[in-house]
Structures are given as structure tokens and as C-alpha cells.
PDB file of C-alpha atoms in Angstrom:
ATOM      1  CA  MET A   1      35.245 -49.458 -48.545  1.00  0.00           C
ATOM      2  CA  SER A   2      35.209 -50.401 -44.864  1.00  0.00           C
ATOM      3  CA  LYS A   3      32.983 -48.928 -42.195  1.00  0.00           C
ATOM      4  CA  TYR A   4      35.846 -46.940 -40.577  1.00  0.00           C
ATOM      5  CA  SER A   5      37.002 -45.387 -43.849  1.00  0.00           C
ATOM      6  CA  LYS A   6      33.458 -44.104 -44.473  1.00  0.00           C
ATOM      7  CA  VAL A   7      33.458 -42.478 -41.009  1.00  0.00           C
ATOM      8  CA  ILE A   8      36.878 -40.882 -41.637  1.00  0.00           C
ATOM      9  CA  ALA A   9      35.760 -39.678 -45.088  1.00  0.00           C
ATOM     10  CA  GLY A  10      32.577 -38.211 -43.526  1.00  0.00           C
ATOM     11  CA  ILE A  11      34.610 -36.335 -40.911  1.00  0.00           C
ATOM     12  CA  GLY A  12      37.112 -35.053 -43.458  1.00  0.00           C
ATOM     13  CA  LEU A  13      34.689 -32.724 -45.275  1.00  0.00           C
ATOM     14  CA  PRO A  14      33.659 -30.663 -42.210  1.00  0.00           C
ATOM     15  CA  VAL A  15      37.299 -30.482 -41.081  1.00  0.00           C
ATOM     16  CA  ARG A  16      38.356 -29.147 -44.494  1.00  0.00           C
ATOM     17  CA  LEU A  17      35.583 -26.553 -44.428  1.00  0.00           C
ATOM     18  CA  CYS A  18      36.652 -25.368 -40.972  1.00  0.00           C
ATOM     19  CA  LEU A  19      40.276 -25.056 -42.103  1.00  0.00           C
ATOM     20  CA  LEU A  20      39.249 -23.026 -45.173  1.00  0.00           C
ATOM     21  CA  LEU A  21      37.084 -20.757 -43.027  1.00  0.00           C
ATOM     22  CA  ALA A  22      39.905 -20.204 -40.518  1.00  0.00           C
ATOM     23  CA  ALA A  23      42.379 -19.420 -43.311  1.00  0.00           C
ATOM     24  CA  GLY A  24      39.958 -16.923 -44.861  1.00  0.00           C
ATOM     25  CA  CYS A  25      39.403 -15.175 -41.536  1.00  0.00           C
ATOM     26  CA  SER A  26      43.114 -14.921 -40.838  1.00  0.00           C
ATOM     27  CA  LEU A  27      43.783 -13.417 -44.290  1.00  0.00           C
ATOM     28  CA  THR A  28      41.123 -10.734 -43.888  1.00  0.00           C
ATOM     29  CA  SER A  29      42.281  -9.791 -40.388  1.00  0.00           C
ATOM     30  CA  CYS A  30      45.887  -9.323 -41.532  1.00  0.00           C
ATOM     31  CA  SER A  31      45.025  -6.744 -44.179  1.00  0.00           C
ATOM     32  CA  LYS A  32      44.841  -3.058 -43.165  1.00  0.00           C
ATOM     33  CA  ASN A  33      41.350  -1.704 -42.763  1.00  0.00           C
ATOM     34  CA  SER A  34      40.784   1.535 -44.677  1.00  0.00           C
ATOM     35  CA  ALA A  35      38.583   2.989 -41.892  1.00  0.00           C
ATOM     36  CA  GLU A  36      41.365   2.572 -39.340  1.00  0.00           C
ATOM     37  CA  SER A  37      43.969   4.292 -41.457  1.00  0.00           C
ATOM     38  CA  GLY A  38      41.723   7.260 -42.425  1.00  0.00           C
ATOM     39  CA  PRO A  39      41.728  10.665 -40.708  1.00  0.00           C
ATOM     40  CA  GLY A  40      40.216  10.841 -37.187  1.00  0.00           C
ATOM     41  CA  VAL A  41      36.970  12.595 -36.354  1.00  0.00           C
ATOM     42  CA  SER A  42      37.402  15.896 -34.522  1.00  0.00           C
ATOM     43  CA  VAL A  43      35.433  16.239 -31.293  1.00  0.00           C
ATOM     44  CA  GLN A  44      34.828  19.376 -29.259  1.00  0.00           C
ATOM     45  CA  VAL A  45      34.471  18.906 -25.478  1.00  0.00           C
ATOM     46  CA  VAL A  46      32.684  21.489 -23.325  1.00  0.00           C
ATOM     47  CA  LYS A  47      32.245  21.499 -19.544  1.00  0.00           C
ATOM     48  CA  ALA A  48      28.586  21.261 -18.406  1.00  0.00           C
ATOM     49  CA  LYS A  49      27.178  24.329 -16.661  1.00  0.00           C
ATOM     50  CA  ARG A  50      23.871  25.373 -15.116  1.00  0.00           C
ATOM     51  CA  GLY A  51      21.501  27.516 -17.111  1.00  0.00           C
ATOM     52  CA  PRO A  52      17.843  28.152 -17.809  1.00  0.00           C
ATOM     53  CA  ILE A  53      15.742  25.372 -19.343  1.00  0.00           C
ATOM     54  CA  SER A  54      15.462  26.189 -23.004  1.00  0.00           C
ATOM     55  CA  ARG A  55      13.143  23.382 -24.109  1.00  0.00           C
ATOM     56  CA  VAL A  56      10.409  21.365 -22.374  1.00  0.00           C
ATOM     57  CA  VAL A  57       9.546  17.973 -23.848  1.00  0.00           C
ATOM     58  CA  SER A  58       6.201  16.293 -23.106  1.00  0.00           C
ATOM     59  CA  ALA A  59       6.069  12.567 -23.803  1.00  0.00           C
ATOM     60  CA  ASP A  60       4.487   9.350 -22.594  1.00  0.00           C
ATOM     61  CA  ALA A  61       6.837   7.131 -20.626  1.00  0.00           C
ATOM     62  CA  VAL A  62       6.977   4.215 -18.241  1.00  0.00           C
ATOM     63  CA  LEU A  63       8.897   4.913 -15.040  1.00  0.00           C
ATOM     64  CA  PHE A  64      10.573   2.121 -13.114  1.00  0.00           C
ATOM     65  CA  PRO A  65      11.617   2.463  -9.449  1.00  0.00           C
ATOM     66  CA  LEU A  66      15.260   2.403  -8.441  1.00  0.00           C
ATOM     67  CA  ASP A  67      14.528   0.115  -5.482  1.00  0.00           C
ATOM     68  CA  GLN A  68      11.454  -1.853  -4.547  1.00  0.00           C
ATOM     69  CA  ALA A  69      10.613  -4.573  -2.055  1.00  0.00           C
ATOM     70  CA  ALA A  70       7.968  -7.263  -1.751  1.00  0.00           C
ATOM     71  CA  LEU A  71       6.267  -7.173   1.649  1.00  0.00           C
ATOM     72  CA  THR A  72       4.878 -10.311   3.249  1.00  0.00           C
ATOM     73  CA  PRO A  73       3.413 -10.515   6.767  1.00  0.00           C
ATOM     74  CA  LYS A  74       4.621 -13.115   9.254  1.00  0.00           C
ATOM     75  CA  ILE A  75       1.036 -14.303   9.760  1.00  0.00           C
ATOM     76  CA  THR A  76      -1.866 -14.865   7.403  1.00  0.00           C
ATOM     77  CA  ALA A  77      -4.720 -12.495   8.183  1.00  0.00           C
ATOM     78  CA  PRO A  78      -7.023 -10.161   6.258  1.00  0.00           C
ATOM     79  CA  VAL A  79      -6.019  -6.497   6.053  1.00  0.00           C
ATOM     80  CA  ARG A  80      -8.158  -4.201   8.192  1.00  0.00           C
ATOM     81  CA  GLN A  81      -6.778  -0.876   6.921  1.00  0.00           C
ATOM     82  CA  PHE A  82      -4.066   0.405   4.560  1.00  0.00           C
ATOM     83  CA  TYR A  83      -2.173   3.578   5.499  1.00  0.00           C
ATOM     84  CA  VAL A  84      -0.325   4.133   2.196  1.00  0.00           C
ATOM     85  CA  GLN A  85      -1.292   4.041  -1.455  1.00  0.00           C
ATOM     86  CA  ARG A  86       0.255   1.513  -3.819  1.00  0.00           C
ATOM     87  CA  GLY A  87       3.428   2.927  -5.375  1.00  0.00           C
ATOM     88  CA  ALA A  88       3.805   5.646  -2.721  1.00  0.00           C
ATOM     89  CA  ARG A  89       7.198   6.439  -1.241  1.00  0.00           C
ATOM     90  CA  VAL A  90       7.615   5.010   2.272  1.00  0.00           C
ATOM     91  CA  ARG A  91      10.179   5.379   5.040  1.00  0.00           C
ATOM     92  CA  LYS A  92      11.787   2.849   7.343  1.00  0.00           C
ATOM     93  CA  ASP A  93       9.553   1.807  10.287  1.00  0.00           C
ATOM     94  CA  GLN A  94       6.478   3.482   8.732  1.00  0.00           C
ATOM     95  CA  LEU A  95       3.152   1.735   9.442  1.00  0.00           C
ATOM     96  CA  LEU A  96       1.790   0.474   6.116  1.00  0.00           C
ATOM     97  CA  ALA A  97      -1.241  -1.627   7.043  1.00  0.00           C
ATOM     98  CA  VAL A  98      -3.099  -3.113   9.995  1.00  0.00           C
ATOM     99  CA  LEU A  99      -4.174  -6.766   9.931  1.00  0.00           C
ATOM    100  CA  GLU A 100      -7.305  -8.225  11.549  1.00  0.00           C
ATOM    101  CA  ASN A 101      -6.377  -9.635  14.949  1.00  0.00           C
ATOM    102  CA  ARG A 102      -9.647 -10.712  16.601  1.00  0.00           C
ATOM    103  CA  ASP A 103      -8.913 -14.415  16.122  1.00  0.00           C
ATOM    104  CA  LEU A 104      -5.334 -13.927  17.337  1.00  0.00           C
ATOM    105  CA  ALA A 105      -6.523 -12.039  20.430  1.00  0.00           C
ATOM    106  CA  ALA A 106      -8.967 -14.870  21.200  1.00  0.00           C
ATOM    107  CA  ALA A 107      -6.196 -17.456  20.789  1.00  0.00           C
ATOM    108  CA  ALA A 108      -3.919 -15.422  23.091  1.00  0.00           C
ATOM    109  CA  THR A 109      -6.649 -15.208  25.753  1.00  0.00           C
ATOM    110  CA  GLU A 110      -7.228 -18.962  25.489  1.00  0.00           C
ATOM    111  CA  SER A 111      -3.503 -19.664  25.809  1.00  0.00           C
ATOM    112  CA  LYS A 112      -3.264 -17.390  28.852  1.00  0.00           C
ATOM    113  CA  GLY A 113      -6.182 -19.261  30.477  1.00  0.00           C
ATOM    114  CA  ASN A 114      -4.524 -22.622  29.763  1.00  0.00           C
ATOM    115  CA  TYR A 115      -1.268 -21.346  31.280  1.00  0.00           C
ATOM    116  CA  GLU A 116      -2.985 -20.100  34.450  1.00  0.00           C
ATOM    117  CA  GLN A 117      -4.830 -23.411  34.789  1.00  0.00           C
ATOM    118  CA  ALA A 118      -1.604 -25.399  34.396  1.00  0.00           C
ATOM    119  CA  GLU A 119       0.179 -23.155  36.904  1.00  0.00           C
ATOM    120  CA  ALA A 120      -2.617 -23.640  39.477  1.00  0.00           C
ATOM    121  CA  GLY A 121      -2.456 -27.419  38.996  1.00  0.00           C
ATOM    122  CA  TYR A 122       1.321 -27.346  39.461  1.00  0.00           C
ATOM    123  CA  LYS A 123       1.065 -25.353  42.691  1.00  0.00           C
ATOM    124  CA  THR A 124      -1.615 -27.719  44.031  1.00  0.00           C
ATOM    125  CA  ARG A 125       0.432 -30.824  43.272  1.00  0.00           C
ATOM    126  CA  THR A 126       3.670 -29.438  44.703  1.00  0.00           C
ATOM    127  CA  ALA A 127       1.877 -28.235  47.861  1.00  0.00           C
ATOM    128  CA  ALA A 128       0.271 -31.666  48.321  1.00  0.00           C
ATOM    129  CA  SER A 129       3.511 -33.572  47.873  1.00  0.00           C
ATOM    130  CA  LEU A 130       5.650 -31.221  50.003  1.00  0.00           C
ATOM    131  CA  PRO A 131       4.604 -32.644  53.425  1.00  0.00           C
ATOM    132  CA  GLU A 132       5.249 -36.157  52.142  1.00  0.00           C
ATOM    133  CA  GLU A 133       8.712 -35.130  50.961  1.00  0.00           C
ATOM    134  CA  ASN A 134       9.443 -33.524  54.352  1.00  0.00           C
ATOM    135  CA  ASN A 135       8.468 -36.751  56.125  1.00  0.00           C
ATOM    136  CA  ASN A 136      10.705 -38.778  53.810  1.00  0.00           C
ATOM    137  CA  TYR A 137      13.599 -36.396  54.470  1.00  0.00           C
ATOM    138  CA  SER A 138      13.217 -36.566  58.239  1.00  0.00           C
ATOM    139  CA  ARG A 139      13.025 -40.393  58.139  1.00  0.00           C
ATOM    140  CA  LYS A 140      16.191 -40.545  56.046  1.00  0.00           C
ATOM    141  CA  ALA A 141      17.939 -38.158  58.438  1.00  0.00           C
ATOM    142  CA  ARG A 142      16.970 -40.307  61.453  1.00  0.00           C
ATOM    143  CA  PHE A 143      18.117 -43.451  59.647  1.00  0.00           C
ATOM    144  CA  ARG A 144      21.505 -41.891  58.825  1.00  0.00           C
ATOM    145  CA  GLY A 145      21.925 -40.756  62.413  1.00  0.00           C
ATOM    146  CA  LYS A 146      21.428 -44.272  63.843  1.00  0.00           C
ATOM    147  CA  THR A 147      24.106 -45.919  61.729  1.00  0.00           C
TER     148      THR A 147
END
């Protein structure tokens, strides 16, 4: 027996089993099911209406929120104070917590000082170079007038 005939013989058994399974399924689906042909179940439909509560049930349960959101601050800083409890209902634009800002205030003051220093240096340099620029302009104007 050659190598290819062994492979074909090995494939033949699973193929035959699949064909037998498919034939069995098709025969059972063609027959009438006794539950489908039996009498239907009668159902009575009533419109819901308001009334007094007739029974109170006490039970342990786990409640899950309809909507929830994960909050993350834009900066990393410790929380100074919380204004709401965990799991409490909150509204849009409600203040939830205040972060520590001493280091940020110090950085802002330092940046403002650096800006003012740079602005003063700019004004000094432009004021010092302005007379020189005026002289250059007047020389160029005289030169253009002679030619």
C-alpha cells in the first residue's frame, strides 16, 4: 500500500462518519414532533394597574449602577479634601475633591518671575539697539538720496 493510499484511507473514515451523522440529523428533522402537533397552552393576559402593595420581600442583594465613570485628574497631586462620599450620586459640574496646589502655585510664581525678567531684558535690548537702527536708517536714506 502506497503512502497516498494510506492518507486517503485515513481521511475516508471521518468523512463517512460525518455523512452518517448528517443523514441521521436530516431524518430526525423531517419527522413531525409530537410537542408541536399537540394542543396549545391557554394564556390569560391582563392589563397592569396600580394598587396597594400586598407583599413586602426582604432579601440580600447586590446593586449595580446604571451608569458610572472613572475620574482621573489632569495633574498628579495628593487630594486635600473630598466633598462627596464614594458611591454617592453626583451632578454635572459638581465639585468632588480639591487637590493640593502649593507646589503648583510656587511653580506658577517662579514662571511669572522668569517671564517678567525675560520681558525686562527684551525691553532693555530693544531700547539699546533702537538708536543704532535709527542711525542706520538715516544713513541709508541719505545714501539713496545722493544716487
